[in-house]
């Protein structure tokens, strides 16, 4: 797995960078690792970046459904009632179609708010606005 994971305790977010082939279990494995890292708290939102070389060809509809179910269970267990957001970042139009499906799949019953962005800067700005709108209470 060539993916990168960083916990930014100051800004309270996890930065995930998917590189190379993305397998169905990779996202959950990275989250399981993130919650054990110094600086992680349930207040940490996620910025998930799909780099230009990220390969999602092995993921199909059933994979996304299983991934969604597994992540939802994990988020409920580790985030509880803390508001949770996940900014998905991708500027590749072909990959973006799959990510739009992922975002739409999670609209009902998924314990995190997901949004799709073209840049990391847009994602960070959204997370900051979301926190300000809640009065910084997360």
mmCIF file of N, CA and C in Angstrom:
data_model
loop_
_atom_site.group_PDB
_atom_site.id
_atom_site.type_symbol
_atom_site.label_atom_id
_atom_site.label_comp_id
_atom_site.label_asym_id
_atom_site.label_seq_id
_atom_site.Cartn_x
_atom_site.Cartn_y
_atom_site.Cartn_z
ATOM 1 N N UNK A 1 0.865 -1.175 0.000
ATOM 2 C CA UNK A 1 0.000 0.000 0.000
ATOM 3 C C UNK A 1 0.907 1.233 0.000
ATOM 4 N N UNK A 2 0.751 2.084 -1.003
ATOM 5 C CA UNK A 2 1.558 3.293 -1.136
ATOM 6 C C UNK A 2 0.876 4.530 -0.575
ATOM 7 N N UNK A 3 -0.232 4.344 0.080
ATOM 8 C CA UNK A 3 -1.013 5.468 0.567
ATOM 9 C C UNK A 3 -0.321 6.127 1.760
ATOM 10 N N UNK A 4 -0.614 7.417 1.959
ATOM 11 C CA UNK A 4 -0.013 8.168 3.061
ATOM 12 C C UNK A 4 -1.092 8.598 4.039
ATOM 13 N N UNK A 5 -0.709 8.689 5.291
ATOM 14 C CA UNK A 5 -1.630 9.056 6.360
ATOM 15 C C UNK A 5 -0.916 10.003 7.315
ATOM 16 N N UNK A 6 -1.582 11.093 7.644
ATOM 17 C CA UNK A 6 -1.019 12.068 8.572
ATOM 18 C C UNK A 6 -2.143 12.597 9.457
ATOM 19 N N UNK A 7 -1.885 12.674 10.746
ATOM 20 C CA UNK A 7 -2.823 13.296 11.674
ATOM 21 C C UNK A 7 -2.298 14.688 11.986
ATOM 22 N N UNK A 8 -3.097 15.690 11.695
ATOM 23 C CA UNK A 8 -2.744 17.083 11.986
ATOM 24 C C UNK A 8 -3.531 17.493 13.224
ATOM 25 N N UNK A 9 -2.887 17.362 14.392
ATOM 26 C CA UNK A 9 -3.562 17.637 15.659
ATOM 27 C C UNK A 9 -3.945 19.105 15.795
ATOM 28 N N UNK A 10 -3.128 19.988 15.275
ATOM 29 C CA UNK A 10 -3.410 21.424 15.368
ATOM 30 C C UNK A 10 -4.718 21.780 14.662
ATOM 31 N N UNK A 11 -4.902 21.259 13.456
ATOM 32 C CA UNK A 11 -6.104 21.576 12.685
ATOM 33 C C UNK A 11 -7.212 20.548 12.876
ATOM 34 N N UNK A 12 -6.931 19.507 13.601
ATOM 35 C CA UNK A 12 -7.864 18.428 13.900
ATOM 36 C C UNK A 12 -8.441 17.805 12.634
ATOM 37 N N UNK A 13 -7.526 17.335 11.786
ATOM 38 C CA UNK A 13 -7.962 16.541 10.657
ATOM 39 C C UNK A 13 -6.916 15.496 10.321
ATOM 40 N N UNK A 14 -7.396 14.484 9.638
ATOM 41 C CA UNK A 14 -6.551 13.415 9.137
ATOM 42 C C UNK A 14 -6.402 13.665 7.645
ATOM 43 N N UNK A 15 -5.189 13.611 7.148
ATOM 44 C CA UNK A 15 -4.939 13.762 5.722
ATOM 45 C C UNK A 15 -4.527 12.402 5.173
ATOM 46 N N UNK A 16 -5.332 11.884 4.258
ATOM 47 C CA UNK A 16 -5.059 10.613 3.598
ATOM 48 C C UNK A 16 -4.771 10.907 2.138
ATOM 49 N N UNK A 17 -3.707 10.337 1.632
ATOM 50 C CA UNK A 17 -3.389 10.476 0.202
ATOM 51 C C UNK A 17 -3.341 9.072 -0.392
ATOM 52 N N UNK A 18 -4.306 8.804 -1.274
ATOM 53 C CA UNK A 18 -4.320 7.525 -1.973
ATOM 54 C C UNK A 18 -3.424 7.621 -3.193
ATOM 55 N N UNK A 19 -2.489 6.675 -3.273
ATOM 56 C CA UNK A 19 -1.563 6.578 -4.403
ATOM 57 C C UNK A 19 -1.532 5.129 -4.867
ATOM 58 N N UNK A 20 -1.468 4.931 -6.168
ATOM 59 C CA UNK A 20 -1.418 3.577 -6.700
ATOM 60 C C UNK A 20 -2.756 2.881 -6.552
ATOM 61 N N UNK A 21 -2.713 1.564 -6.596
ATOM 62 C CA UNK A 21 -3.938 0.765 -6.548
ATOM 63 C C UNK A 21 -4.632 0.911 -5.192
ATOM 64 N N UNK A 22 -5.933 1.126 -5.259
ATOM 65 C CA UNK A 22 -6.740 1.223 -4.046
ATOM 66 C C UNK A 22 -7.570 -0.049 -3.944
ATOM 67 N N UNK A 23 -7.337 -0.804 -2.893
ATOM 68 C CA UNK A 23 -8.099 -2.026 -2.639
ATOM 69 C C UNK A 23 -9.275 -1.693 -1.719
ATOM 70 N N UNK A 24 -10.254 -2.547 -1.730
ATOM 71 C CA UNK A 24 -11.478 -2.319 -0.956
ATOM 72 C C UNK A 24 -11.200 -2.056 0.524
ATOM 73 N N UNK A 25 -10.280 -2.740 1.113
ATOM 74 C CA UNK A 25 -10.029 -2.605 2.543
ATOM 75 C C UNK A 25 -9.078 -1.495 2.940
ATOM 76 N N UNK A 26 -8.517 -0.784 1.977
ATOM 77 C CA UNK A 26 -7.494 0.213 2.293
ATOM 78 C C UNK A 26 -8.006 1.361 3.164
ATOM 79 N N UNK A 27 -9.171 1.896 2.859
ATOM 80 C CA UNK A 27 -9.681 3.042 3.620
ATOM 81 C C UNK A 27 -9.907 2.675 5.081
ATOM 82 N N UNK A 28 -10.508 1.520 5.317
ATOM 83 C CA UNK A 28 -10.744 1.088 6.690
ATOM 84 C C UNK A 28 -9.425 0.822 7.406
ATOM 85 N N UNK A 29 -8.470 0.211 6.730
ATOM 86 C CA UNK A 29 -7.164 -0.049 7.343
ATOM 87 C C UNK A 29 -6.475 1.252 7.736
ATOM 88 N N UNK A 30 -6.574 2.261 6.883
ATOM 89 C CA UNK A 30 -5.966 3.553 7.206
ATOM 90 C C UNK A 30 -6.661 4.214 8.391
ATOM 91 N N UNK A 31 -7.985 4.120 8.460
ATOM 92 C CA UNK A 31 -8.707 4.699 9.600
ATOM 93 C C UNK A 31 -8.348 3.961 10.891
ATOM 94 N N UNK A 32 -8.225 2.653 10.821
ATOM 95 C CA UNK A 32 -7.840 1.884 12.009
ATOM 96 C C UNK A 32 -6.468 2.316 12.507
ATOM 97 N N UNK A 33 -5.578 2.620 11.584
ATOM 98 C CA UNK A 33 -4.246 3.108 11.964
ATOM 99 C C UNK A 33 -4.324 4.534 12.502
ATOM 100 N N UNK A 34 -5.152 5.369 11.884
ATOM 101 C CA UNK A 34 -5.237 6.780 12.275
ATOM 102 C C UNK A 34 -5.655 6.946 13.736
ATOM 103 N N UNK A 35 -6.623 6.157 14.178
ATOM 104 C CA UNK A 35 -7.123 6.347 15.543
ATOM 105 C C UNK A 35 -6.121 5.939 16.610
ATOM 106 N N UNK A 36 -5.035 5.297 16.208
ATOM 107 C CA UNK A 36 -3.983 4.926 17.165
ATOM 108 C C UNK A 36 -2.826 5.908 17.155
ATOM 109 N N UNK A 37 -2.872 6.883 16.248
ATOM 110 C CA UNK A 37 -1.748 7.811 16.091
ATOM 111 C C UNK A 37 -1.842 8.963 17.086
ATOM 112 N N UNK A 38 -0.690 9.487 17.517
ATOM 113 C CA UNK A 38 -0.693 10.651 18.402
ATOM 114 C C UNK A 38 -1.417 11.820 17.727
ATOM 115 N N UNK A 39 -2.250 12.500 18.501
ATOM 116 C CA UNK A 39 -2.963 13.664 18.004
ATOM 117 C C UNK A 39 -4.373 13.369 17.537
ATOM 118 N N UNK A 40 -4.716 12.079 17.318
ATOM 119 C CA UNK A 40 -6.070 11.772 16.875
ATOM 120 C C UNK A 40 -7.044 11.928 18.029
ATOM 121 N N UNK A 41 -8.170 12.526 17.741
ATOM 122 C CA UNK A 41 -9.308 12.573 18.659
ATOM 123 C C UNK A 41 -10.563 12.425 17.799
ATOM 124 N N UNK A 42 -11.726 12.174 18.406
ATOM 125 C CA UNK A 42 -12.963 12.111 17.625
ATOM 126 C C UNK A 42 -13.310 13.437 16.935
ATOM 127 N N UNK A 43 -12.620 14.506 17.268
ATOM 128 C CA UNK A 43 -12.856 15.792 16.593
ATOM 129 C C UNK A 43 -12.147 15.878 15.244
ATOM 130 N N UNK A 44 -11.294 14.899 14.932
ATOM 131 C CA UNK A 44 -10.537 14.932 13.675
ATOM 132 C C UNK A 44 -11.429 14.573 12.490
ATOM 133 N N UNK A 45 -11.581 15.534 11.599
ATOM 134 C CA UNK A 45 -12.252 15.274 10.330
ATOM 135 C C UNK A 45 -11.240 14.671 9.375
ATOM 136 N N UNK A 46 -11.691 14.343 8.170
ATOM 137 C CA UNK A 46 -10.812 13.701 7.210
ATOM 138 C C UNK A 46 -10.750 14.468 5.895
ATOM 139 N N UNK A 47 -9.551 14.565 5.352
ATOM 140 C CA UNK A 47 -9.326 15.067 3.994
ATOM 141 C C UNK A 47 -8.715 13.893 3.243
ATOM 142 N N UNK A 48 -9.443 13.400 2.256
ATOM 143 C CA UNK A 48 -9.024 12.220 1.510
ATOM 144 C C UNK A 48 -8.697 12.649 0.089
ATOM 145 N N UNK A 49 -7.424 12.539 -0.275
ATOM 146 C CA UNK A 49 -6.946 13.008 -1.570
ATOM 147 C C UNK A 49 -6.666 11.806 -2.474
ATOM 148 N N UNK A 50 -7.250 11.832 -3.643
ATOM 149 C CA UNK A 50 -7.007 10.812 -4.657
ATOM 150 C C UNK A 50 -6.006 11.401 -5.644
ATOM 151 N N UNK A 51 -4.741 11.028 -5.495
ATOM 152 C CA UNK A 51 -3.686 11.571 -6.326
ATOM 153 C C UNK A 51 -3.868 11.116 -7.779
ATOM 154 N N UNK A 52 -3.145 11.771 -8.677
ATOM 155 C CA UNK A 52 -3.274 11.457 -10.101
ATOM 156 C C UNK A 52 -3.017 9.987 -10.413
ATOM 157 N N UNK A 53 -2.134 9.360 -9.651
ATOM 158 C CA UNK A 53 -1.823 7.954 -9.919
ATOM 159 C C UNK A 53 -2.698 6.975 -9.138
ATOM 160 N N UNK A 54 -3.691 7.474 -8.407
ATOM 161 C CA UNK A 54 -4.592 6.590 -7.664
ATOM 162 C C UNK A 54 -5.404 5.755 -8.654
ATOM 163 N N UNK A 55 -5.471 4.468 -8.391
ATOM 164 C CA UNK A 55 -6.130 3.529 -9.301
ATOM 165 C C UNK A 55 -7.293 2.866 -8.575
ATOM 166 N N UNK A 56 -8.515 3.214 -8.994
ATOM 167 C CA UNK A 56 -9.719 2.673 -8.362
ATOM 168 C C UNK A 56 -10.397 1.620 -9.232
ATOM 169 N N UNK A 57 -9.695 1.082 -10.207
ATOM 170 C CA UNK A 57 -10.307 0.161 -11.162
ATOM 171 C C UNK A 57 -10.803 -1.135 -10.526
ATOM 172 N N UNK A 58 -10.260 -1.517 -9.385
ATOM 173 C CA UNK A 58 -10.688 -2.752 -8.732
ATOM 174 C C UNK A 58 -11.962 -2.571 -7.916
ATOM 175 N N UNK A 59 -12.428 -1.340 -7.763
ATOM 176 C CA UNK A 59 -13.613 -1.069 -6.953
ATOM 177 C C UNK A 59 -14.850 -1.029 -7.833
ATOM 178 N N UNK A 60 -15.856 -1.809 -7.452
ATOM 179 C CA UNK A 60 -17.126 -1.786 -8.165
ATOM 180 C C UNK A 60 -18.221 -1.354 -7.198
ATOM 181 N N UNK A 61 -19.474 -1.374 -7.643
ATOM 182 C CA UNK A 61 -20.583 -0.923 -6.804
ATOM 183 C C UNK A 61 -20.637 -1.716 -5.504
ATOM 184 N N UNK A 62 -20.514 -3.026 -5.589
ATOM 185 C CA UNK A 62 -20.562 -3.853 -4.374
ATOM 186 C C UNK A 62 -19.414 -3.505 -3.429
ATOM 187 N N UNK A 63 -18.236 -3.218 -3.983
ATOM 188 C CA UNK A 63 -17.091 -2.819 -3.149
ATOM 189 C C UNK A 63 -17.397 -1.536 -2.394
ATOM 190 N N UNK A 64 -17.963 -0.557 -3.098
ATOM 191 C CA UNK A 64 -18.308 0.711 -2.449
ATOM 192 C C UNK A 64 -19.365 0.504 -1.369
ATOM 193 N N UNK A 65 -20.312 -0.384 -1.602
ATOM 194 C CA UNK A 65 -21.347 -0.640 -0.592
ATOM 195 C C UNK A 65 -20.745 -1.293 0.647
ATOM 196 N N UNK A 66 -19.877 -2.273 0.451
ATOM 197 C CA UNK A 66 -19.222 -2.918 1.600
ATOM 198 C C UNK A 66 -18.315 -1.927 2.330
ATOM 199 N N UNK A 67 -17.587 -1.127 1.566
ATOM 200 C CA UNK A 67 -16.713 -0.108 2.145
ATOM 201 C C UNK A 67 -17.520 0.874 2.983
ATOM 202 N N UNK A 68 -18.633 1.333 2.438
ATOM 203 C CA UNK A 68 -19.490 2.270 3.152
ATOM 204 C C UNK A 68 -19.995 1.669 4.464
ATOM 205 N N UNK A 69 -20.445 0.426 4.424
ATOM 206 C CA UNK A 69 -20.952 -0.236 5.626
ATOM 207 C C UNK A 69 -19.850 -0.402 6.673
ATOM 208 N N UNK A 70 -18.669 -0.829 6.240
ATOM 209 C CA UNK A 70 -17.560 -1.021 7.179
ATOM 210 C C UNK A 70 -17.087 0.278 7.801
ATOM 211 N N UNK A 71 -16.977 1.328 6.991
ATOM 212 C CA UNK A 71 -16.563 2.629 7.519
ATOM 213 C C UNK A 71 -17.617 3.223 8.436
ATOM 214 N N UNK A 72 -18.902 3.050 8.084
ATOM 215 C CA UNK A 72 -19.972 3.579 8.929
ATOM 216 C C UNK A 72 -19.912 2.959 10.322
ATOM 217 N N UNK A 73 -19.737 1.653 10.379
ATOM 218 C CA UNK A 73 -19.628 0.960 11.666
ATOM 219 C C UNK A 73 -18.416 1.462 12.447
ATOM 220 N N UNK A 74 -17.290 1.611 11.775
ATOM 221 C CA UNK A 74 -16.070 2.086 12.411
ATOM 222 C C UNK A 74 -16.253 3.509 12.949
ATOM 223 N N UNK A 75 -16.837 4.392 12.135
ATOM 224 C CA UNK A 75 -17.038 5.784 12.561
ATOM 225 C C UNK A 75 -17.968 5.860 13.763
ATOM 226 N N UNK A 76 -19.030 5.088 13.763
ATOM 227 C CA UNK A 76 -19.943 5.095 14.913
ATOM 228 C C UNK A 76 -19.217 4.656 16.184
ATOM 229 N N UNK A 77 -18.353 3.659 16.047
ATOM 230 C CA UNK A 77 -17.625 3.140 17.208
ATOM 231 C C UNK A 77 -16.579 4.115 17.723
ATOM 232 N N UNK A 78 -15.905 4.847 16.834
ATOM 233 C CA UNK A 78 -14.789 5.699 17.253
ATOM 234 C C UNK A 78 -15.121 7.183 17.355
ATOM 235 N N UNK A 79 -16.156 7.626 16.668
ATOM 236 C CA UNK A 79 -16.526 9.041 16.702
ATOM 237 C C UNK A 79 -17.761 9.284 17.558
ATOM 238 N N UNK A 80 -18.576 8.263 17.776
ATOM 239 C CA UNK A 80 -19.776 8.416 18.589
ATOM 240 C C UNK A 80 -20.667 9.521 18.063
ATOM 241 N N UNK A 81 -21.040 10.444 18.954
ATOM 242 C CA UNK A 81 -21.927 11.550 18.584
ATOM 243 C C UNK A 81 -21.176 12.775 18.070
ATOM 244 N N UNK A 82 -19.858 12.718 18.010
ATOM 245 C CA UNK A 82 -19.083 13.859 17.530
ATOM 246 C C UNK A 82 -19.344 14.053 16.041
ATOM 247 N N UNK A 83 -19.707 15.269 15.618
ATOM 248 C CA UNK A 83 -19.911 15.507 14.177
ATOM 249 C C UNK A 83 -18.666 15.114 13.393
ATOM 250 N N UNK A 84 -18.878 14.470 12.273
ATOM 251 C CA UNK A 84 -17.772 13.940 11.488
ATOM 252 C C UNK A 84 -17.941 14.350 10.029
ATOM 253 N N UNK A 85 -16.845 14.816 9.454
ATOM 254 C CA UNK A 85 -16.864 15.253 8.057
ATOM 255 C C UNK A 85 -15.697 14.624 7.303
ATOM 256 N N UNK A 86 -15.946 14.388 6.022
ATOM 257 C CA UNK A 86 -14.919 13.809 5.166
ATOM 258 C C UNK A 86 -14.915 14.557 3.843
ATOM 259 N N UNK A 87 -13.837 15.279 3.597
ATOM 260 C CA UNK A 87 -13.681 16.038 2.357
ATOM 261 C C UNK A 87 -12.912 15.165 1.371
ATOM 262 N N UNK A 88 -13.562 14.784 0.294
ATOM 263 C CA UNK A 88 -12.963 13.956 -0.745
ATOM 264 C C UNK A 88 -12.395 14.893 -1.816
ATOM 265 N N UNK A 89 -11.113 14.728 -2.151
ATOM 266 C CA UNK A 89 -10.450 15.645 -3.082
ATOM 267 C C UNK A 89 -9.963 14.879 -4.307
ATOM 268 N N UNK A 90 -10.450 15.321 -5.475
ATOM 269 C CA UNK A 90 -10.051 14.682 -6.721
ATOM 270 C C UNK A 90 -10.295 15.654 -7.865
ATOM 271 N N UNK A 91 -9.307 15.788 -8.743
ATOM 272 C CA UNK A 91 -9.507 16.663 -9.895
ATOM 273 C C UNK A 91 -9.488 15.897 -11.210
ATOM 274 N N UNK A 92 -9.543 14.573 -11.153
ATOM 275 C CA UNK A 92 -9.589 13.727 -12.343
ATOM 276 C C UNK A 92 -11.053 13.407 -12.646
ATOM 277 N N UNK A 93 -11.529 13.804 -13.814
ATOM 278 C CA UNK A 93 -12.955 13.675 -14.135
ATOM 279 C C UNK A 93 -13.437 12.222 -14.136
ATOM 280 N N UNK A 94 -12.621 11.284 -14.537
ATOM 281 C CA UNK A 94 -13.036 9.878 -14.546
ATOM 282 C C UNK A 94 -13.161 9.326 -13.123
ATOM 283 N N UNK A 95 -12.212 9.647 -12.286
ATOM 284 C CA UNK A 95 -12.278 9.184 -10.895
ATOM 285 C C UNK A 95 -13.394 9.896 -10.143
ATOM 286 N N UNK A 96 -13.620 11.144 -10.511
ATOM 287 C CA UNK A 96 -14.635 11.944 -9.821
ATOM 288 C C UNK A 96 -16.027 11.317 -9.963
ATOM 289 N N UNK A 97 -16.298 10.666 -11.087
ATOM 290 C CA UNK A 97 -17.591 9.993 -11.271
ATOM 291 C C UNK A 97 -17.786 8.926 -10.198
ATOM 292 N N UNK A 98 -16.761 8.121 -9.940
ATOM 293 C CA UNK A 98 -16.845 7.100 -8.897
ATOM 294 C C UNK A 98 -17.009 7.734 -7.518
ATOM 295 N N UNK A 99 -16.312 8.824 -7.288
ATOM 296 C CA UNK A 99 -16.412 9.485 -5.987
ATOM 297 C C UNK A 99 -17.772 10.147 -5.799
ATOM 298 N N UNK A 100 -18.359 10.669 -6.860
ATOM 299 C CA UNK A 100 -19.710 11.217 -6.765
ATOM 300 C C UNK A 100 -20.696 10.113 -6.386
ATOM 301 N N UNK A 101 -20.500 8.919 -6.962
ATOM 302 C CA UNK A 101 -21.326 7.768 -6.583
ATOM 303 C C UNK A 101 -21.155 7.485 -5.095
ATOM 304 N N UNK A 102 -19.919 7.476 -4.629
ATOM 305 C CA UNK A 102 -19.606 7.213 -3.218
ATOM 306 C C UNK A 102 -20.305 8.241 -2.318
ATOM 307 N N UNK A 103 -20.212 9.515 -2.666
ATOM 308 C CA UNK A 103 -20.837 10.569 -1.869
ATOM 309 C C UNK A 103 -22.356 10.379 -1.847
ATOM 310 N N UNK A 104 -22.950 10.087 -2.995
ATOM 311 C CA UNK A 104 -24.401 9.885 -3.055
ATOM 312 C C UNK A 104 -24.834 8.626 -2.315
ATOM 313 N N UNK A 105 -24.024 7.589 -2.362
ATOM 314 C CA UNK A 105 -24.323 6.339 -1.672
ATOM 315 C C UNK A 105 -24.424 6.554 -0.168
ATOM 316 N N UNK A 106 -23.669 7.479 0.353
ATOM 317 C CA UNK A 106 -23.582 7.668 1.802
ATOM 318 C C UNK A 106 -24.577 8.682 2.357
ATOM 319 N N UNK A 107 -25.444 9.240 1.510
ATOM 320 C CA UNK A 107 -26.337 10.302 1.985
ATOM 321 C C UNK A 107 -27.298 9.839 3.065
ATOM 322 N N UNK A 108 -27.753 8.609 3.019
ATOM 323 C CA UNK A 108 -28.728 8.113 3.989
ATOM 324 C C UNK A 108 -28.068 7.179 4.992
ATOM 325 N N UNK A 109 -28.023 7.604 6.240
ATOM 326 C CA UNK A 109 -27.565 6.730 7.300
ATOM 327 C C UNK A 109 -26.069 6.671 7.542
ATOM 328 N N UNK A 110 -25.272 7.336 6.739
ATOM 329 C CA UNK A 110 -23.826 7.321 6.948
ATOM 330 C C UNK A 110 -23.497 8.355 8.023
ATOM 331 N N UNK A 111 -22.680 8.010 8.999
ATOM 332 C CA UNK A 111 -22.456 8.905 10.147
ATOM 333 C C UNK A 111 -21.480 10.051 9.900
ATOM 334 N N UNK A 112 -21.199 10.373 8.665
ATOM 335 C CA UNK A 112 -20.288 11.476 8.357
ATOM 336 C C UNK A 112 -20.834 12.250 7.167
ATOM 337 N N UNK A 113 -20.585 13.534 7.187
ATOM 338 C CA UNK A 113 -20.954 14.373 6.051
ATOM 339 C C UNK A 113 -19.811 14.325 5.048
ATOM 340 N N UNK A 114 -20.120 14.018 3.801
ATOM 341 C CA UNK A 114 -19.109 13.951 2.749
ATOM 342 C C UNK A 114 -19.350 15.039 1.718
ATOM 343 N N UNK A 115 -18.257 15.624 1.250
ATOM 344 C CA UNK A 115 -18.300 16.594 0.164
ATOM 345 C C UNK A 115 -17.124 16.307 -0.757
ATOM 346 N N UNK A 116 -17.300 16.653 -2.024
ATOM 347 C CA UNK A 116 -16.275 16.419 -3.028
ATOM 348 C C UNK A 116 -15.702 17.749 -3.493
ATOM 349 N N UNK A 117 -14.359 17.825 -3.572
ATOM 350 C CA UNK A 117 -13.657 19.056 -3.934
ATOM 351 C C UNK A 117 -12.586 18.776 -4.974
ATOM 352 N N UNK A 118 -12.190 19.842 -5.686
ATOM 353 C CA UNK A 118 -11.119 19.748 -6.675
ATOM 354 C C UNK A 118 -9.739 19.924 -6.054
ATOM 355 N N UNK A 119 -9.657 20.661 -4.933
ATOM 356 C CA UNK A 119 -8.356 20.951 -4.321
ATOM 357 C C UNK A 119 -8.389 20.756 -2.809
ATOM 358 N N UNK A 120 -7.230 20.529 -2.251
ATOM 359 C CA UNK A 120 -7.098 20.404 -0.796
ATOM 360 C C UNK A 120 -7.459 21.729 -0.129
ATOM 361 N N UNK A 121 -7.094 22.856 -0.748
ATOM 362 C CA UNK A 121 -7.400 24.170 -0.179
ATOM 363 C C UNK A 121 -8.913 24.357 -0.034
ATOM 364 N N UNK A 122 -9.675 23.936 -1.050
ATOM 365 C CA UNK A 122 -11.135 24.031 -0.961
ATOM 366 C C UNK A 122 -11.670 23.141 0.157
ATOM 367 N N UNK A 123 -11.101 21.958 0.291
ATOM 368 C CA UNK A 123 -11.520 21.031 1.337
ATOM 369 C C UNK A 123 -11.257 21.613 2.726
ATOM 370 N N UNK A 124 -10.084 22.171 2.920
ATOM 371 C CA UNK A 124 -9.747 22.767 4.215
ATOM 372 C C UNK A 124 -10.655 23.948 4.527
ATOM 373 N N UNK A 125 -10.931 24.769 3.524
ATOM 374 C CA UNK A 125 -11.829 25.914 3.720
ATOM 375 C C UNK A 125 -13.219 25.442 4.127
ATOM 376 N N UNK A 126 -13.719 24.369 3.508
ATOM 377 C CA UNK A 126 -15.027 23.827 3.862
ATOM 378 C C UNK A 126 -15.048 23.337 5.308
ATOM 379 N N UNK A 127 -14.008 22.599 5.708
ATOM 380 C CA UNK A 127 -13.955 22.109 7.083
ATOM 381 C C UNK A 127 -13.946 23.271 8.074
ATOM 382 N N UNK A 128 -13.185 24.299 7.767
ATOM 383 C CA UNK A 128 -13.146 25.468 8.663
ATOM 384 C C UNK A 128 -14.511 26.139 8.751
ATOM 385 N N UNK A 129 -15.191 26.307 7.607
ATOM 386 C CA UNK A 129 -16.532 26.915 7.608
ATOM 387 C C UNK A 129 -17.519 26.072 8.403
ATOM 388 N N UNK A 130 -17.465 24.774 8.223
ATOM 389 C CA UNK A 130 -18.362 23.881 8.952
ATOM 390 C C UNK A 130 -18.163 24.027 10.465
ATOM 391 N N UNK A 131 -16.942 24.118 10.882
ATOM 392 C CA UNK A 131 -16.658 24.272 12.310
ATOM 393 C C UNK A 131 -17.118 25.629 12.820
ATOM 394 N N UNK A 132 -16.880 26.675 12.028
ATOM 395 C CA UNK A 132 -17.340 28.022 12.417
ATOM 396 C C UNK A 132 -18.857 28.065 12.523
ATOM 397 N N UNK A 133 -19.546 27.410 11.579
ATOM 398 C CA UNK A 133 -20.994 27.397 11.597
ATOM 399 C C UNK A 133 -21.534 26.705 12.847
ATOM 400 N N UNK A 134 -20.747 25.805 13.421
ATOM 401 C CA UNK A 134 -21.150 25.129 14.659
ATOM 402 C C UNK A 134 -20.547 25.815 15.886
ATOM 403 N N UNK A 135 -20.011 26.994 15.672
ATOM 404 C CA UNK A 135 -19.423 27.740 16.776
ATOM 405 C C UNK A 135 -18.160 27.127 17.309
ATOM 406 N N UNK A 136 -17.471 26.345 16.465
ATOM 407 C CA UNK A 136 -16.229 25.713 16.883
ATOM 408 C C UNK A 136 -16.450 24.516 17.793
ATOM 409 N N UNK A 137 -17.706 24.135 17.994
ATOM 410 C CA UNK A 137 -18.016 23.032 18.897
ATOM 411 C C UNK A 137 -18.021 21.714 18.157
ATOM 412 N N UNK A 138 -16.974 20.969 18.292
ATOM 413 C CA UNK A 138 -16.877 19.610 17.730
ATOM 414 C C UNK A 138 -16.127 18.738 18.677
#
